[in-house]
XYZ file of C-alpha atoms in Angstrom:
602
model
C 43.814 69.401 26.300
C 41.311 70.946 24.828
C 41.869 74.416 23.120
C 40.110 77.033 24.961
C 38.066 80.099 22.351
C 39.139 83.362 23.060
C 35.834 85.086 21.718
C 34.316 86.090 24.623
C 30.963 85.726 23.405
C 31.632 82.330 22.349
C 33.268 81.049 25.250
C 30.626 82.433 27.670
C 27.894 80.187 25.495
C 30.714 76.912 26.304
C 30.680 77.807 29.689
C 26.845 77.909 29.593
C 26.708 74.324 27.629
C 28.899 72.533 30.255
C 28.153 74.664 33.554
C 24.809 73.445 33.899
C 23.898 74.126 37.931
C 27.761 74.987 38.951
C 26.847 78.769 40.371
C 28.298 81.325 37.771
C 26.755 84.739 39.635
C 26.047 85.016 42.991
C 24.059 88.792 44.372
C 22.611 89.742 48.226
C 18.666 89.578 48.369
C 17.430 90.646 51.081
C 20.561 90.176 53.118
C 21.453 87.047 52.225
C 23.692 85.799 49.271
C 21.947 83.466 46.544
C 23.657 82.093 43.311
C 22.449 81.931 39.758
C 23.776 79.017 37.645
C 25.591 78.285 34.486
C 22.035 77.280 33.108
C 19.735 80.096 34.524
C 22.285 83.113 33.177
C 22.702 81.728 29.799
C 18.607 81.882 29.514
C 18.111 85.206 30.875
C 20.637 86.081 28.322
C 19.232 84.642 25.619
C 15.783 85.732 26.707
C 17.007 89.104 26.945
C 18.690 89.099 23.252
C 16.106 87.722 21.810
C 13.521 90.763 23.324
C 16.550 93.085 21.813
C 16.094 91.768 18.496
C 12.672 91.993 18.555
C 13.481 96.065 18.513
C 14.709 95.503 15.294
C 18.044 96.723 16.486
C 21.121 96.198 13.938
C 24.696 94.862 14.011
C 26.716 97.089 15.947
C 24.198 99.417 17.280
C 24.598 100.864 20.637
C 23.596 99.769 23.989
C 23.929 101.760 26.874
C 24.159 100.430 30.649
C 23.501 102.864 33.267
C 23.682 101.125 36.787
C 25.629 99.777 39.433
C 27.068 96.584 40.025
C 24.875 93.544 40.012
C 24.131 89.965 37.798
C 21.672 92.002 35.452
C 24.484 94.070 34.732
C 26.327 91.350 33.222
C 23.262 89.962 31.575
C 22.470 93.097 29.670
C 26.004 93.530 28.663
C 26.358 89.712 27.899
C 22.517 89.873 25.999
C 23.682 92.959 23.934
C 26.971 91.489 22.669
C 25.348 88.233 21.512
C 23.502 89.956 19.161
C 26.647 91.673 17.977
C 25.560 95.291 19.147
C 28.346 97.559 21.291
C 27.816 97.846 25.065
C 28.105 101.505 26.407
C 28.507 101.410 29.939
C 27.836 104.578 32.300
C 29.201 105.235 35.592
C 25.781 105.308 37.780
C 27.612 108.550 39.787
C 27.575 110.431 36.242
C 25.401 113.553 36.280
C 22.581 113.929 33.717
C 25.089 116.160 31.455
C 27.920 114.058 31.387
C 25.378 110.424 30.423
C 23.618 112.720 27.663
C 26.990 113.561 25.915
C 27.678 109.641 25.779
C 24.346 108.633 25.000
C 24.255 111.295 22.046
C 28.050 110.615 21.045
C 27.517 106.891 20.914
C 23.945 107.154 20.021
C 22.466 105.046 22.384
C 19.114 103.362 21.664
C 18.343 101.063 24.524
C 19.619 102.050 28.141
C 19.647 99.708 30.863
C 19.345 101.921 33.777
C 20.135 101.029 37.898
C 18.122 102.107 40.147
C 15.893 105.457 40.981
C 19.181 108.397 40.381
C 19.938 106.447 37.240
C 16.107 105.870 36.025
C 15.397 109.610 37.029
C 18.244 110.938 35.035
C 17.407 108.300 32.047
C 13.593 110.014 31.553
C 15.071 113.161 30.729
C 17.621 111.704 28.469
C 14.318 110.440 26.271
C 14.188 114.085 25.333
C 17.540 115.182 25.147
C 18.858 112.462 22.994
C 16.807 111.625 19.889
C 18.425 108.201 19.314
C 17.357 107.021 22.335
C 14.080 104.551 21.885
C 13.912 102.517 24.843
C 14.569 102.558 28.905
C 14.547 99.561 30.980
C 14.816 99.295 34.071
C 16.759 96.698 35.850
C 15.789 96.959 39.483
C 12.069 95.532 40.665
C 12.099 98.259 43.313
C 12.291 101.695 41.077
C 8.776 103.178 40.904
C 8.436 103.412 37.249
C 5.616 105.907 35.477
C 3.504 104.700 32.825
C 5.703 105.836 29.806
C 5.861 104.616 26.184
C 9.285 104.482 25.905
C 10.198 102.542 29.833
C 9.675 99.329 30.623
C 10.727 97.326 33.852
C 13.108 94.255 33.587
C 10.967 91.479 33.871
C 8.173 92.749 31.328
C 11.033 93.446 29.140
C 12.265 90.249 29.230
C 8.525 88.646 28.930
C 8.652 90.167 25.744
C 11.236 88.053 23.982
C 9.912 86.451 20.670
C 10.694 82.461 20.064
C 10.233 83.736 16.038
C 13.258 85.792 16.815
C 15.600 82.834 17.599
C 16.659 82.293 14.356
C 18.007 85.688 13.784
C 19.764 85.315 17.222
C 21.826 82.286 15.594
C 22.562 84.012 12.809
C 24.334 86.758 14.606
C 26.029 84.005 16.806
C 26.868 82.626 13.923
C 28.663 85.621 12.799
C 30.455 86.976 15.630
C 33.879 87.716 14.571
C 37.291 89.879 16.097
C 37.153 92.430 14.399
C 33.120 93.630 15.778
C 33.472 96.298 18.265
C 33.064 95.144 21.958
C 32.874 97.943 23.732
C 32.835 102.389 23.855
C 34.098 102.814 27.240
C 34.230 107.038 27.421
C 37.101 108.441 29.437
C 36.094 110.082 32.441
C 38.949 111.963 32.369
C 40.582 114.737 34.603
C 40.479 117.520 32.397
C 38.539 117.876 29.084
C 36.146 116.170 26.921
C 35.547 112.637 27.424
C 36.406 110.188 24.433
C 34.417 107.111 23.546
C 37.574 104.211 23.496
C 36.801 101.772 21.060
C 37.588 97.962 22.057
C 36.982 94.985 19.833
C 36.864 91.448 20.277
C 40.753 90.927 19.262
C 41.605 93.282 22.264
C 39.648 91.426 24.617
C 41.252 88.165 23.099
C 44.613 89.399 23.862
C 43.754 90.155 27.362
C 42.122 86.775 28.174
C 44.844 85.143 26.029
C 47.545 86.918 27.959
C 46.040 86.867 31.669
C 45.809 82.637 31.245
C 49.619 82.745 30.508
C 50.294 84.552 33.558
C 47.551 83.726 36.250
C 45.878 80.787 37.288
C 42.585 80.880 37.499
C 39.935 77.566 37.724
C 36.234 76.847 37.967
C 36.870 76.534 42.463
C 37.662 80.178 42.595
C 35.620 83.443 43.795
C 35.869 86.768 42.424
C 34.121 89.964 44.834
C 32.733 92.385 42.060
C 32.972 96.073 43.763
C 34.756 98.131 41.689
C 32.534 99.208 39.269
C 31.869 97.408 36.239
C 31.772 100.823 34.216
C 35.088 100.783 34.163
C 37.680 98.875 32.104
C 39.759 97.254 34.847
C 36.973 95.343 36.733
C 35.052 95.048 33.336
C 37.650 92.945 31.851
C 38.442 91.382 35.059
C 34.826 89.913 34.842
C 35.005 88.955 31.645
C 38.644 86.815 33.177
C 36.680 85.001 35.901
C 33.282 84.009 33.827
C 36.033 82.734 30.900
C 37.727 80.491 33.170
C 34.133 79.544 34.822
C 35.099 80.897 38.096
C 32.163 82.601 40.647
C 31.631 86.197 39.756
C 30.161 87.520 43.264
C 28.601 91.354 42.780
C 28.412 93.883 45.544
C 25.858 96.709 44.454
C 27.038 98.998 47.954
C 30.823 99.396 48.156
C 30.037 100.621 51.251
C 29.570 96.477 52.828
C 32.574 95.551 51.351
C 34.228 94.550 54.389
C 31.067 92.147 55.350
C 31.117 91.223 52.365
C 34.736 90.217 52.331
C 33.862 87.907 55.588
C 30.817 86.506 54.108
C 31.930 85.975 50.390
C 35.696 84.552 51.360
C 36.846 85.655 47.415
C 39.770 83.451 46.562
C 40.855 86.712 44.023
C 39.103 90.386 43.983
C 40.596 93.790 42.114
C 40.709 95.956 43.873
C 42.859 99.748 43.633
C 45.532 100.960 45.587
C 43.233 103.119 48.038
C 41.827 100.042 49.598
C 45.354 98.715 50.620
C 46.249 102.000 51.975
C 42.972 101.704 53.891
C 43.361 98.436 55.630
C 47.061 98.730 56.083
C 46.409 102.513 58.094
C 43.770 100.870 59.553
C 45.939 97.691 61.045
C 48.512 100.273 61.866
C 45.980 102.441 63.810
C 44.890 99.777 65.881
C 48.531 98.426 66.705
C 49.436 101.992 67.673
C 47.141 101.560 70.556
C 47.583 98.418 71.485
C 49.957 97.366 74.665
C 54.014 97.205 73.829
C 53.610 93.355 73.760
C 51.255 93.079 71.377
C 53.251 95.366 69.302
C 56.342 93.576 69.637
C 54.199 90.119 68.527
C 53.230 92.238 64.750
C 56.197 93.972 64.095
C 58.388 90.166 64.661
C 55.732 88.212 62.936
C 55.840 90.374 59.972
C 59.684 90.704 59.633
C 59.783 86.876 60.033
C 56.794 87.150 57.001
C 58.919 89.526 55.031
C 62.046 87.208 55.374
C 59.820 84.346 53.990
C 58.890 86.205 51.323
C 62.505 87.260 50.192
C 63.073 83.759 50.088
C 60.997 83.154 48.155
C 61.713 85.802 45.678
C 64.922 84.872 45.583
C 64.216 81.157 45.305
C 66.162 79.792 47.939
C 64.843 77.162 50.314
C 64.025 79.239 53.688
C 66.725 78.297 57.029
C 65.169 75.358 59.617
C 64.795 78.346 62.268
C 63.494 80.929 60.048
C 60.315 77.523 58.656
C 60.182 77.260 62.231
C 59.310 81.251 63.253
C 57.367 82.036 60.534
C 55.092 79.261 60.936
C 54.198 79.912 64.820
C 54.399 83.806 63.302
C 51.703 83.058 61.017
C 49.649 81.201 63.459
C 49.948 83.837 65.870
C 49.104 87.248 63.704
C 49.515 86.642 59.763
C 46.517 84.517 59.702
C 44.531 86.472 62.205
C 45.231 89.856 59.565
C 44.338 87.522 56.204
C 41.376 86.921 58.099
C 40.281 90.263 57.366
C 40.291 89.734 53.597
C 38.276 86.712 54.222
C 41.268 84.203 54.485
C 40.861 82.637 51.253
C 42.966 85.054 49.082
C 45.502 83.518 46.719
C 46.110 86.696 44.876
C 44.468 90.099 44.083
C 45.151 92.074 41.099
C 45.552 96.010 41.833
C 45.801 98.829 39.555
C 44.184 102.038 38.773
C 47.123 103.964 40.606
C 51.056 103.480 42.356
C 51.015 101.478 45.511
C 53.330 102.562 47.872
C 55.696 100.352 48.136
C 55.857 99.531 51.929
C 52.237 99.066 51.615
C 53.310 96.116 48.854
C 55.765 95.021 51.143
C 53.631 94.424 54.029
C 50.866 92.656 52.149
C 53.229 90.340 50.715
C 54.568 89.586 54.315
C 51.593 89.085 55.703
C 50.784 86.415 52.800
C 48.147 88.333 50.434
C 49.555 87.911 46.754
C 48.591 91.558 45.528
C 49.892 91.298 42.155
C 50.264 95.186 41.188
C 49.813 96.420 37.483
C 49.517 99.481 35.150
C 47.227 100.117 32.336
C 44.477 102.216 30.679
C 41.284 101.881 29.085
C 42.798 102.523 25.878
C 44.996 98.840 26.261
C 42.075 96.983 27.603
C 43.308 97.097 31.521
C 46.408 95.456 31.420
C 50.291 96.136 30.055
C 52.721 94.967 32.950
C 51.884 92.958 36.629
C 54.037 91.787 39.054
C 55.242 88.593 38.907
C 54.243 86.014 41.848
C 57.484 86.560 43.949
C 60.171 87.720 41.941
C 58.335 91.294 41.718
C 60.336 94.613 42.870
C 58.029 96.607 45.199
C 58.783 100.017 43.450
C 57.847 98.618 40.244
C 54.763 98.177 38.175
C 56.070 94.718 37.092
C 56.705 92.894 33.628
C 55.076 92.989 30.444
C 52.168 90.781 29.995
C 52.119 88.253 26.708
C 52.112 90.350 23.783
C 53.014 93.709 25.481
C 55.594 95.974 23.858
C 56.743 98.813 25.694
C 59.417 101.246 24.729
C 60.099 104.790 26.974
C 59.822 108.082 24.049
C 60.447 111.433 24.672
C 60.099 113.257 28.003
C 60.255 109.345 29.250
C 56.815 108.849 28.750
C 55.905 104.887 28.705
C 54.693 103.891 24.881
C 52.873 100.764 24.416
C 51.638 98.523 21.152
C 50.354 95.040 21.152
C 47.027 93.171 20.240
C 45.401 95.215 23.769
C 45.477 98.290 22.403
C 42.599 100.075 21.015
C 41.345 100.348 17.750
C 41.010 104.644 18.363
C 38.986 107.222 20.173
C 35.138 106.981 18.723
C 33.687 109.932 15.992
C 37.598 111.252 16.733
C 39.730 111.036 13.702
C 42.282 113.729 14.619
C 42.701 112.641 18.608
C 42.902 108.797 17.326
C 45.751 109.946 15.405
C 47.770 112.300 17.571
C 47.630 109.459 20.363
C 49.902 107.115 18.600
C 53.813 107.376 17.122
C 54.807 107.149 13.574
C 55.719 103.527 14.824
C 51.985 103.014 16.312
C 52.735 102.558 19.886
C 49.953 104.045 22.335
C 51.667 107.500 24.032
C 50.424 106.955 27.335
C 50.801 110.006 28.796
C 52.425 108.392 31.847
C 56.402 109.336 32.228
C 58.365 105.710 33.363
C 61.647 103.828 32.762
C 62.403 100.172 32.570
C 65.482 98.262 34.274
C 67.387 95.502 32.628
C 65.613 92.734 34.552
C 62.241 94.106 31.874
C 60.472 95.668 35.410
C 58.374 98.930 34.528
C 58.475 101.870 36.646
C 56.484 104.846 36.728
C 57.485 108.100 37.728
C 54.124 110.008 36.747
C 51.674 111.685 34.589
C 53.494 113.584 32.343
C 50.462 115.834 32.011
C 50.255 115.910 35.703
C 54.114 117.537 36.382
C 54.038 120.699 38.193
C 56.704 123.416 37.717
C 57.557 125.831 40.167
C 58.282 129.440 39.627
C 61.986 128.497 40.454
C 62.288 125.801 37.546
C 61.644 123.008 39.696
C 59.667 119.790 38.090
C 57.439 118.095 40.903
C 55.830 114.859 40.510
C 52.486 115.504 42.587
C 51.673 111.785 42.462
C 55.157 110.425 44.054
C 54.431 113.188 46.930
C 50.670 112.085 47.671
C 52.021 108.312 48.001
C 54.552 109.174 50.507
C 52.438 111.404 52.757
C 49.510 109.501 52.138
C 49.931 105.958 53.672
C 49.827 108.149 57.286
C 46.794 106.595 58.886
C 45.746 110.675 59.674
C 45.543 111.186 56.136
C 42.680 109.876 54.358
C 43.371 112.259 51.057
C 45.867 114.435 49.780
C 46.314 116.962 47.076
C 49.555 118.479 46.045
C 49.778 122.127 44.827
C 52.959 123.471 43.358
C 52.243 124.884 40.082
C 53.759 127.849 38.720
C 54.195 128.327 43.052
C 57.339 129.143 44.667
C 57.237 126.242 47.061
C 55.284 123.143 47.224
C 51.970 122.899 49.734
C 49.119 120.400 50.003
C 45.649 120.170 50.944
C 44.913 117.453 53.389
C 41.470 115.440 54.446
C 42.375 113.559 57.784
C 41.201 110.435 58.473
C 38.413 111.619 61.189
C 37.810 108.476 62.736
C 41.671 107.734 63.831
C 41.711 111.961 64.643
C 38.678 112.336 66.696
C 40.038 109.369 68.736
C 43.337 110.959 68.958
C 41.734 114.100 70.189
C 39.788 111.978 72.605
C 42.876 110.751 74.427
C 44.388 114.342 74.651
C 41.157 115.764 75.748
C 40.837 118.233 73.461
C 37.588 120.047 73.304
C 35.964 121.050 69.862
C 32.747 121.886 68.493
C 32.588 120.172 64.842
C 35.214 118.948 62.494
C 35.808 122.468 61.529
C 37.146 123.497 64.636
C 39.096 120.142 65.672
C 40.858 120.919 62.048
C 41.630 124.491 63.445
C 43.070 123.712 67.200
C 46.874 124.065 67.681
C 47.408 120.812 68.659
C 46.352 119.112 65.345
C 47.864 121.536 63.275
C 51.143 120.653 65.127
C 51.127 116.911 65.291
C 50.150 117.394 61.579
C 53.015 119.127 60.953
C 55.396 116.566 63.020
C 54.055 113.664 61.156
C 55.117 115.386 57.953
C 58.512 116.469 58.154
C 58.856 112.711 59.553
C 57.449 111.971 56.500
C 59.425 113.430 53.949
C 62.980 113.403 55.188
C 63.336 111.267 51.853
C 61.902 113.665 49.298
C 64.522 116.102 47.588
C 63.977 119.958 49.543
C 61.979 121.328 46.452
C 59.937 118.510 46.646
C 58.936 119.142 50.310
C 55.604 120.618 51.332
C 56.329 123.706 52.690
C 52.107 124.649 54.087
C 49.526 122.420 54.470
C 45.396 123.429 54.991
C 43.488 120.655 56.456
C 40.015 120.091 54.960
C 36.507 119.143 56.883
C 34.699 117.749 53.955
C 36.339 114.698 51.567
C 37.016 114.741 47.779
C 34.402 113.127 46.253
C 32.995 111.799 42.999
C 29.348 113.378 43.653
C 31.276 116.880 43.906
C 33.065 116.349 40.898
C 36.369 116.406 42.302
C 37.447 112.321 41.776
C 37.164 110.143 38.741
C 35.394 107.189 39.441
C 38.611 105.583 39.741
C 39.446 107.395 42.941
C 42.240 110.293 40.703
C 42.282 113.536 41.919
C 40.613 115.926 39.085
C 43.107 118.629 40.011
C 41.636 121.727 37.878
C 38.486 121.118 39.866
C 40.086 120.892 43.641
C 41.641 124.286 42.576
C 39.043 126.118 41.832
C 37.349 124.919 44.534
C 40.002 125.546 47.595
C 41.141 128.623 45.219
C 41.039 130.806 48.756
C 42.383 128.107 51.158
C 45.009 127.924 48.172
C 45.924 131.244 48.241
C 46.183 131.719 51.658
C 48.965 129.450 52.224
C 50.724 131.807 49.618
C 50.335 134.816 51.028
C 53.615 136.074 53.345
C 52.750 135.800 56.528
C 53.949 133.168 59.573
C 53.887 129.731 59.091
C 51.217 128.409 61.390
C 49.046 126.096 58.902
């Protein structure tokens, strides 16, 4: 068997060699999906590295990429690490502040940019960062000006230099674990974003560990949504295109669910939101539906579940149970993998806790979600669940070369080849984030079991103390009021408070239907959030909802929202986390409302 290389640079240009017309990217144009090969990526990489060099750029420099998903995005990141220079990437939702303070931090000199927001922003960056020297841009429908310092893909690329080949070899040539692969800068929930510094031996470690624990071949089909900016999908890529799977990019998260019937991934990341979407979203419909039909899910996913406890505990499955659960799954579990795109062997999920029922029920129905935990700081991934021996409330077991121990205040430490080399131009918060032993200090509060499973309890940063003394984990709370199919978000106040309360976005779609069938009459979403009747099934559902939570932990007054949380308005990371200080300010009245003595009617 031959030994694979765990430079990801290097093993891209195998996978180029031998790939030939196998389809390595595939990308909608103009509605349809079309595929780019082994052979054309690897020359619009090497096109596009040599045009780099021919900048005169040096080993190292910095490289910005300012867009959303799509094959170019790979390309430029691919082109730029050839030549040995350090990918930035940029969330395309970032405002024009927050992309200036990582192109001046990192000192950007050529940014890739998206489309129109992202070139827009990018020509006043030419003036507020002086180390920037070039723009291109990436998509053939942004109207570009006639500027010095822009320049559209294609001419870009046109302006590669065969002379320049050479050089490119040489850095090829040189490519070695300890260059840096990537500044991926924080987005944060509170404070100053910090430039995480990745190299080559990190990545190693990652692809390295994830082909001990996952199988992954050349016949399988990855859905690119989440954004590439970010570590966990970032890495993921870099996963699929090592093992020469299909690497399938969606530029609109919006068509994910078309995209989900049209694509038919075999494996897809995805975070814990979408679960809780589909799974309130399977549960809204069977609400509706007639008492037989109801009957039909709720057996065919116990007889699912019981399949799947045997199979976690290893134990060959009874003749009658074989028997139900394969007219079960022909009945409904097929018809509700179907949705997914009926191909799915497994999908990694992280970025947040999964509730989990919601784990339970996917694994019933027969999607593999295989949950982990990890941070930008350990490239992606410390722990996963394992295929079937996993336990629901956990974040699973240690991946191949992880070492976790729990420190003070419980908080989860890790060390191991993943984690990173330090926080960029940021001596004194490099150092403060590690032990005298030099494990990572997460940040994240946790516990492990004697069977090695990780659990996590939550941010330690995060923990909100009521004026009585009271410690409340805000995170723990939002998971078990969240997976309601009325509640599409949820935001836990409780600090320095004498009881716990919560702002709440419904879900409007399953509400306005619900206020259909009760005929109630309302104006906007403003009023329907207002009217008696909502605020008291609100209030039903949770009390239902929290029977299990300790009474200090028990929200106490709720204020329902008309407008979502949103990236755009500052108030989400691009990973979908609540930036708390932000909602608070915000909802500061709404907040203080629910404070003030007065009755109880929400």
């Amino acid at each position: 068997m031959t030994k694979l290389t765990f430079h990801i640079v290097k093993r891209i240009r195998e996978q180029v060699a031998t790939g030939n017309n196998r389809i390595a990217l595939q990308h909608k144009v103009g509605g349809q999906w079309q595929g780019i090969s082994w052979t054309q990526f690897g020359r619009q990489m090497d096109e596009l590295s040599l045009a780099l060099l021919s900048l005169g750029l040096d080993v190292q420099d910095k490289i910005g990429i300012f867009a959303n998903n799509s094959p170019r995005w790979t390309m430029a990141d691919f082109a730029a690490l050839q030549i040995r220079a350090v990918s930035v990437p940029i969330y395309p939702t970032n405002t024009l502040e927050q992309a200036a303070f990582i192109v001046q931090d990192a000192q950007v000199k050529v940014l890739f940019v998206g489309e129109q927001a992202q070139y827009d922003a990018a020509r006043q960056l030419l003036a507020l960062c002086p180390s920037l020297q070039l723009i291109v841009v990436m998509s053939d429908e942004v109207a570009v000006r006639d500027e010095p310092q822009v320049i559209h893909w294609q001419q870009f690329v046109a302006s590669a230099q065969p002379e320049q080949q050479s050089q490119l070899s040489e850095r090829l040539l040189q490519a070695n674990d300890d260059d840096l692969f990537t500044l991926i800068y924080t987005s944060g929930t509170t404070g100053r974003p910090k430039g995480v510094m990745l190299d080559y031996r990190n990545v190693a470690a990652q692809l390295s560990g994830h082909d001990q624990r996952l199988t992954l071949t050349e016949q399988d089909v990855s859905l690119c949504f989440l954004p590439l900016s970010h570590v966990f999908e970032r890495a993921w890529t870099c996963f699929v295109l090592y093992k020469g799977a299909t690497n399938c990019y969606l530029q609109d998260v919006a068509e994910v669910r078309d995209a989900l019937t049209q694509v038919r991934p075999t494996v897809m990341c995805a975070v814990p939101r979408f679960y809780e979407k589909i799974f309130s979203a399977i549960h809204d419909k069977v609400a509706s539906a007639p008492w037989h039909k109801k009957w039909l899910f709720t057996w065919a996913v116990n007889m699912g579940a019981k399949m799947a406890q045997s199979r976690a505990r290893q134990v060959k499955p009874a003749w009658l149970l074989s028997q139900a659960y394969r007219l079960a799954d022909r009945l409904v579990l097929t018809k509700l993998r179907e949705l997914l795109g009926g191909r799915v062997r497994f999908m990694p999920c992280g970025g947040a806790k999964l509730d989990a029922t919601i784990g339970r029920f996917f694994h019933a129905v027969g999607i593999n979600i295989k949950l982990g935990y990890g941070m930008t700081e350990t490239t992606a991934t410390v722990s996963c669940w394992d295929d079937d021996t996993f336990h629901p409330d956990s974040i699973g077991t240690m991946m191949p070369g992880a070492e976790v121990k729990i420190g003070a205040n419980n908080e989860i430490l890790v060390r191991g080849p993943m984690v990173m080399r330090g926080y960029y131009n940021m001596p004194q918060e490099t150092a403060s984030a590690f032990d005298e032993q030099g494990f990572l200090k997460t940040g994240d509060a946790g516990y492990l079991d004697a069977e090695g499973n990780l659990f996590i309890t939550d941010r330690i940063k995060e923990l909100m103390k009521t004026s009585g003394g009271k410690y409340i984990a805000p995170q723990m709370i939002e998971g078990t009021l969240g997976k309601d199919h009325f509640i599409e978000q949820i935001a836990v106040i409780a600090d320095t408070r004498k009881f716990v309360s919560a702002l709440i976005v419904p879900c409007f779609d399953t509400l306005e239907l619900y206020a259909k069938q009760l005929n109630i009459k309302y104006q906007d979403r403003l009023d329907l959030i207002k009217h008696s009747q909502i605020i008291e099934m609100f209030e039903q559902r949770i009390n239902d909802l929290q029977h299990g939570l300790a009474k200090f932990e028990q929200v106490k007054k709720f204020k329902l929202l008309p407008k979502t949380f949103s990236m755009h308005d500052g108030e989400l990371t691009p990973t979908q986390k609540l930036r708390r200080k932000v909602i608070h300010d915000r909802y500061q009245d709404e907040i203080e409302e629910m404070y003030q003595d007065k009755p109880d009617r929400r």
